Amino acid sequence: MNSHIQQRYVFAKDLIKNVGEIALSFYLNRDKLNIQHKKGEAQDLVSIADQNVEKEIKTALKAHFPDDGFLGEESGADGLDKDFCWVVDPIDGTSPFLYGLQAWCISIAVLYKQEIVIGLIYDPLHKELFHTIKGEGAFVNKAPLSASKATSLQEGLVGLGMSHRVPPSTFVPVIDQVLKEGGMFVRNGSGALTLAYVAAGRLIGYFEPHINAWDCLAGILLVQEAGGQTNDFLANDGLLKGNYILASSQGIFNQLEAIRSLTL
């Protein structure tokens, strides 16, 4: 194990829980938040909570790992050519967060030479820290994670995600086919948390036609380390442009990929 990776992993686990308490305080006082719509993006909201949490993370990283790169949902990219790069979503699931629902979290991934080596997703409401370091398995708090062994869509729930960045035609056929094959779906509004649930075996799969890197890199590694399967998200400049995400038990991955192809 690269000691520099291990050092960042230990630090990140403390950091994400600390900023989780800040996010939770904002959540419990959300009626006082100033809310804005992101320019040109319907249903895509941002609040002072997102901005403050990302600022706290960035400040801590500047102090402890000043030579590392950073990609954050709110403040953008800096130093992506560095060996280590942190990819951060300060609050994934901003809409549920602001509307008083429970599906929101903080997501932090670390890339080393363009490969995901650390993934953390923290749910402050339920005190669940999903965490992994490449090659060492995946955990929620201290319990090991294991992806579902499902071989059929009828054996569990599939998470589906959607945004207005892509047309409905990239999504509606997937719902139709999942139902036709005897499956059922859920959408909770947080891609990161949905991926954590795939890693935990709570969901058998997840598909979203377009998602940003900060929403999913941590979850991708969690799923892989828990024995699940994912698409190659970073292909075609996924880090900066986003990509589709497909993650599931190994037993239904090809089935979901065939359903996804209906949208092409």
Short mmCIF file of C-alpha atoms in Angstrom, two decimals:
data_model
loop_
_atom_site.label_atom_id
_atom_site.label_comp_id
_atom_site.label_asym_id
_atom_site.label_seq_id
_atom_site.Cartn_x
_atom_site.Cartn_y
_atom_site.Cartn_z
CA MET A 1 0.00 0.00 0.00
CA ASN A 2 1.29 3.41 -0.99
CA SER A 3 1.85 5.23 2.31
CA HIS A 4 0.85 8.54 0.69
CA ILE A 5 -2.53 7.05 -0.27
CA GLN A 6 -3.00 5.60 3.21
CA GLN A 7 -2.19 8.97 4.77
CA ARG A 8 -4.88 10.68 2.69
CA TYR A 9 -7.39 7.95 3.46
CA VAL A 10 -6.98 8.35 7.22
CA PHE A 11 -7.19 12.12 6.94
CA ALA A 12 -10.23 12.02 4.65
CA LYS A 13 -12.24 9.83 7.04
CA ASP A 14 -11.89 12.41 9.80
CA LEU A 15 -12.44 15.33 7.46
CA ILE A 16 -15.65 14.04 5.92
CA LYS A 17 -17.20 13.40 9.34
CA ASN A 18 -16.18 16.84 10.59
CA VAL A 19 -17.71 18.66 7.63
CA GLY A 20 -20.70 16.33 7.91
CA GLU A 21 -21.52 17.96 11.22
CA ILE A 22 -21.39 21.37 9.54
CA ALA A 23 -23.71 20.15 6.78
CA LEU A 24 -26.09 18.64 9.33
CA SER A 25 -26.29 21.95 11.20
CA PHE A 26 -27.25 23.70 7.96
CA TYR A 27 -29.83 20.98 7.27
CA LEU A 28 -31.46 21.38 10.66
CA ASN A 29 -31.68 25.15 10.02
CA ARG A 30 -32.46 24.94 6.30
CA ASP A 31 -35.39 27.36 6.52
CA LYS A 32 -32.79 30.13 6.93
CA LEU A 33 -30.71 29.21 3.87
CA ASN A 34 -30.38 31.37 0.79
CA ILE A 35 -31.20 29.13 -2.18
CA GLN A 36 -30.23 29.75 -5.79
CA HIS A 37 -30.84 27.97 -9.10
CA LYS A 38 -27.71 27.17 -11.06
CA LYS A 39 -27.63 29.13 -14.28
CA GLY A 40 -29.67 27.46 -17.01
CA GLU A 41 -30.22 24.24 -15.05
CA ALA A 42 -33.77 23.53 -13.93
CA GLN A 43 -34.10 21.72 -10.60
CA ASP A 44 -30.36 22.16 -9.95
CA LEU A 45 -30.10 24.09 -6.72
CA VAL A 46 -27.24 25.44 -4.67
CA SER A 47 -27.19 26.98 -1.19
CA ILE A 48 -24.72 28.57 1.17
CA ALA A 49 -24.47 25.13 2.78
CA ASP A 50 -22.92 23.60 -0.36
CA GLN A 51 -20.51 26.50 -0.68
CA ASN A 52 -19.46 26.54 2.97
CA VAL A 53 -18.90 22.80 3.21
CA GLU A 54 -16.75 22.77 0.07
CA LYS A 55 -14.79 25.76 1.37
CA GLU A 56 -14.09 23.90 4.64
CA ILE A 57 -12.87 20.83 2.75
CA LYS A 58 -10.71 22.89 0.41
CA THR A 59 -9.16 24.87 3.28
CA ALA A 60 -8.26 21.68 5.15
CA LEU A 61 -6.71 20.15 2.04
CA LYS A 62 -4.69 23.29 1.32
CA ALA A 63 -3.26 23.11 4.82
CA HIS A 64 -2.39 19.40 4.81
CA PHE A 65 -1.86 18.48 1.14
CA PRO A 66 -1.05 21.80 -0.58
CA ASP A 67 0.41 20.15 -3.67
CA ASP A 68 -2.68 18.07 -4.48
CA GLY A 69 -5.17 18.92 -7.23
CA PHE A 70 -8.84 19.60 -6.59
CA LEU A 71 -12.14 19.29 -8.46
CA GLY A 72 -15.23 20.49 -6.64
CA GLU A 73 -18.82 20.95 -7.72
CA GLU A 74 -18.94 24.52 -6.46
CA SER A 75 -15.43 25.87 -7.07
CA GLY A 76 -14.30 23.92 -10.13
CA ALA A 77 -10.90 22.49 -11.06
CA ASP A 78 -7.41 23.37 -9.90
CA GLY A 79 -4.25 21.35 -10.51
CA LEU A 80 -5.77 18.35 -12.27
CA ASP A 81 -2.33 17.47 -13.63
CA LYS A 82 -1.05 16.67 -10.13
CA ASP A 83 -0.45 13.04 -9.08
CA PHE A 84 -3.12 13.31 -6.39
CA CYS A 85 -6.46 14.97 -7.06
CA TRP A 86 -9.43 15.28 -4.70
CA VAL A 87 -12.90 15.18 -6.26
CA VAL A 88 -15.56 16.60 -3.96
CA ASP A 89 -19.31 17.02 -3.82
CA PRO A 90 -19.97 18.98 -0.61
CA ILE A 91 -23.66 18.04 -0.57
CA ASP A 92 -24.88 15.50 -3.08
CA GLY A 93 -28.64 15.55 -3.09
CA THR A 94 -29.04 19.30 -2.60
CA SER A 95 -32.74 19.20 -3.50
CA PRO A 96 -33.59 16.54 -0.89
CA PHE A 97 -31.38 18.44 1.56
CA LEU A 98 -33.28 21.69 1.02
CA TYR A 99 -36.71 20.05 0.95
CA GLY A 100 -36.19 18.24 4.26
CA LEU A 101 -35.76 14.75 2.82
CA GLN A 102 -33.07 12.33 3.95
CA ALA A 103 -31.24 11.34 0.75
CA TRP A 104 -28.19 13.58 0.86
CA CYS A 105 -24.55 13.05 1.68
CA ILE A 106 -20.99 14.28 1.26
CA SER A 107 -18.82 12.56 -1.33
CA ILE A 108 -15.02 12.63 -1.52
CA ALA A 109 -12.85 10.67 -3.93
CA VAL A 110 -9.09 10.76 -4.42
CA LEU A 111 -7.41 10.06 -7.74
CA TYR A 112 -3.79 8.96 -7.97
CA LYS A 113 -2.38 9.26 -11.47
CA GLN A 114 -5.90 9.36 -12.92
CA GLU A 115 -7.07 6.25 -11.04
CA ILE A 116 -9.64 6.26 -8.21
CA VAL A 117 -7.84 5.04 -5.09
CA ILE A 118 -10.02 6.38 -2.25
CA GLY A 119 -13.77 6.74 -1.96
CA LEU A 120 -15.82 8.11 0.94
CA ILE A 121 -19.52 8.85 1.18
CA TYR A 122 -20.88 10.15 4.47
CA ASP A 123 -24.55 10.28 5.46
CA PRO A 124 -24.64 12.55 8.53
CA LEU A 125 -28.31 11.88 9.29
CA HIS A 126 -27.74 8.16 9.76
CA LYS A 127 -24.08 8.41 10.84
CA GLU A 128 -23.08 6.04 8.05
CA LEU A 129 -19.60 6.42 6.58
CA PHE A 130 -19.13 4.34 3.45
CA HIS A 131 -15.40 4.14 2.77
CA THR A 132 -12.85 2.29 0.70
CA ILE A 133 -9.24 2.33 -0.35
CA LYS A 134 -8.41 0.50 -3.57
CA GLY A 135 -7.56 -3.16 -3.03
CA GLU A 136 -8.67 -3.24 0.62
CA GLY A 137 -12.43 -3.86 0.37
CA ALA A 138 -15.32 -1.53 1.17
CA PHE A 139 -16.98 -0.75 4.50
CA VAL A 140 -19.82 1.11 6.13
CA ASN A 141 -18.41 2.31 9.44
CA LYS A 142 -16.61 -0.88 10.53
CA ALA A 143 -18.80 -3.43 8.73
CA PRO A 144 -17.64 -4.86 5.39
CA LEU A 145 -19.79 -4.21 2.33
CA SER A 146 -20.85 -6.78 -0.22
CA ALA A 147 -22.73 -6.03 -3.41
CA SER A 148 -25.85 -8.00 -4.22
CA LYS A 149 -25.55 -11.44 -5.81
CA ALA A 150 -28.72 -10.83 -7.84
CA THR A 151 -28.88 -12.45 -11.28
CA SER A 152 -32.33 -11.11 -12.19
CA LEU A 153 -34.04 -7.73 -12.03
CA GLN A 154 -36.80 -9.43 -10.05
CA GLU A 155 -34.44 -10.00 -7.12
CA GLY A 156 -34.29 -6.43 -5.81
CA LEU A 157 -34.62 -2.72 -6.49
CA VAL A 158 -32.76 -0.78 -9.17
CA GLY A 159 -31.80 2.82 -8.47
CA LEU A 160 -32.42 5.21 -11.34
CA GLY A 161 -31.29 8.82 -11.65
CA MET A 162 -32.15 11.61 -14.05
CA SER A 163 -31.42 15.28 -14.58
CA HIS A 164 -32.62 17.91 -17.03
CA ARG A 165 -29.18 18.01 -18.63
CA VAL A 166 -30.31 15.18 -20.89
CA PRO A 167 -33.60 14.63 -22.77
CA PRO A 168 -36.29 12.30 -21.36
CA SER A 169 -35.70 9.96 -24.31
CA THR A 170 -32.44 8.87 -22.68
CA PHE A 171 -34.30 7.70 -19.59
CA VAL A 172 -37.94 6.77 -20.19
CA PRO A 173 -37.15 3.60 -22.23
CA VAL A 174 -35.05 2.33 -19.33
CA ILE A 175 -37.95 2.62 -16.86
CA ASP A 176 -40.23 0.93 -19.36
CA GLN A 177 -37.89 -2.02 -19.90
CA VAL A 178 -37.01 -2.49 -16.22
CA LEU A 179 -40.73 -2.80 -15.46
CA LYS A 180 -41.32 -5.11 -18.42
CA GLU A 181 -38.63 -7.45 -17.11
CA GLY A 182 -40.32 -7.66 -13.72
CA GLY A 183 -38.06 -5.20 -11.96
CA MET A 184 -38.83 -2.17 -9.80
CA PHE A 185 -36.95 1.10 -9.36
CA VAL A 186 -36.35 3.89 -6.87
CA ARG A 187 -34.99 7.42 -7.26
CA ASN A 188 -33.78 9.21 -4.15
CA GLY A 189 -32.09 12.31 -5.59
CA SER A 190 -28.49 11.48 -4.58
CA GLY A 191 -26.33 9.59 -7.04
CA ALA A 192 -23.54 9.14 -4.51
CA LEU A 193 -25.82 7.65 -1.88
CA THR A 194 -27.48 5.41 -4.46
CA LEU A 195 -24.07 4.02 -5.42
CA ALA A 196 -23.26 3.46 -1.74
CA TYR A 197 -26.45 1.43 -1.49
CA VAL A 198 -25.41 -0.68 -4.49
CA ALA A 199 -22.10 -1.35 -2.74
CA ALA A 200 -24.01 -2.31 0.41
CA GLY A 201 -26.32 -4.69 -1.48
CA ARG A 202 -29.37 -2.60 -0.57
CA LEU A 203 -29.94 -1.95 -4.28
CA ILE A 204 -29.04 -4.39 -7.04
CA GLY A 205 -28.07 -1.71 -9.54
CA TYR A 206 -28.03 1.92 -10.58
CA PHE A 207 -28.28 3.74 -13.90
CA GLU A 208 -28.22 7.44 -14.76
CA PRO A 209 -27.76 8.69 -18.33
CA HIS A 210 -25.47 11.55 -17.31
CA ILE A 211 -23.79 12.29 -14.01
CA ASN A 212 -20.84 14.43 -12.98
CA ALA A 213 -17.59 13.03 -11.63
CA TRP A 214 -17.98 14.55 -8.16
CA ASP A 215 -21.31 12.74 -7.76
CA CYS A 216 -20.03 9.26 -8.51
CA LEU A 217 -16.26 8.62 -8.32
CA ALA A 218 -16.31 7.65 -4.64
CA GLY A 219 -19.32 5.41 -5.22
CA ILE A 220 -17.73 3.72 -8.22
CA LEU A 221 -14.78 2.53 -6.15
CA LEU A 222 -17.10 1.45 -3.33
CA VAL A 223 -19.11 -0.72 -5.74
CA GLN A 224 -16.00 -2.24 -7.29
CA GLU A 225 -14.40 -2.99 -3.93
CA ALA A 226 -17.67 -4.54 -2.70
CA GLY A 227 -17.64 -7.00 -5.59
CA GLY A 228 -19.98 -5.18 -7.96
CA GLN A 229 -19.35 -3.97 -11.49
CA THR A 230 -19.36 -0.51 -13.10
CA ASN A 231 -18.82 1.05 -16.51
CA ASP A 232 -15.58 2.89 -17.30
CA PHE A 233 -16.85 6.28 -16.21
CA LEU A 234 -13.58 8.15 -16.74
CA ALA A 235 -13.47 7.22 -20.44
CA ASN A 236 -14.14 10.02 -22.96
CA ASP A 237 -13.05 12.73 -20.48
CA GLY A 238 -15.62 11.69 -17.91
CA LEU A 239 -13.72 13.56 -15.20
CA LEU A 240 -14.56 16.96 -16.67
CA LYS A 241 -17.50 16.26 -18.98
CA GLY A 242 -19.38 13.64 -16.98
CA ASN A 243 -20.68 10.38 -18.40
CA TYR A 244 -23.39 7.82 -17.89
CA ILE A 245 -23.12 5.62 -14.81
CA LEU A 246 -24.04 1.96 -14.66
CA ALA A 247 -23.27 -0.02 -11.52
CA SER A 248 -24.72 -3.28 -10.31
CA SER A 249 -24.19 -6.80 -9.10
CA GLN A 250 -22.08 -8.71 -11.58
CA GLY A 251 -25.03 -10.99 -12.25
CA ILE A 252 -27.23 -8.32 -13.85
CA PHE A 253 -24.67 -5.91 -15.30
CA ASN A 254 -24.99 -7.17 -18.87
CA GLN A 255 -28.78 -7.15 -18.58
CA LEU A 256 -28.76 -3.51 -17.47
CA GLU A 257 -26.23 -2.60 -20.17
CA ALA A 258 -28.59 -4.07 -22.78
CA ILE A 259 -31.43 -1.96 -21.35
CA ARG A 260 -29.20 1.14 -21.39
CA SER A 261 -28.47 0.55 -25.06
CA LEU A 262 -32.15 1.18 -25.81
CA THR A 263 -31.46 4.88 -25.26
CA LEU A 264 -28.63 5.12 -27.82
#
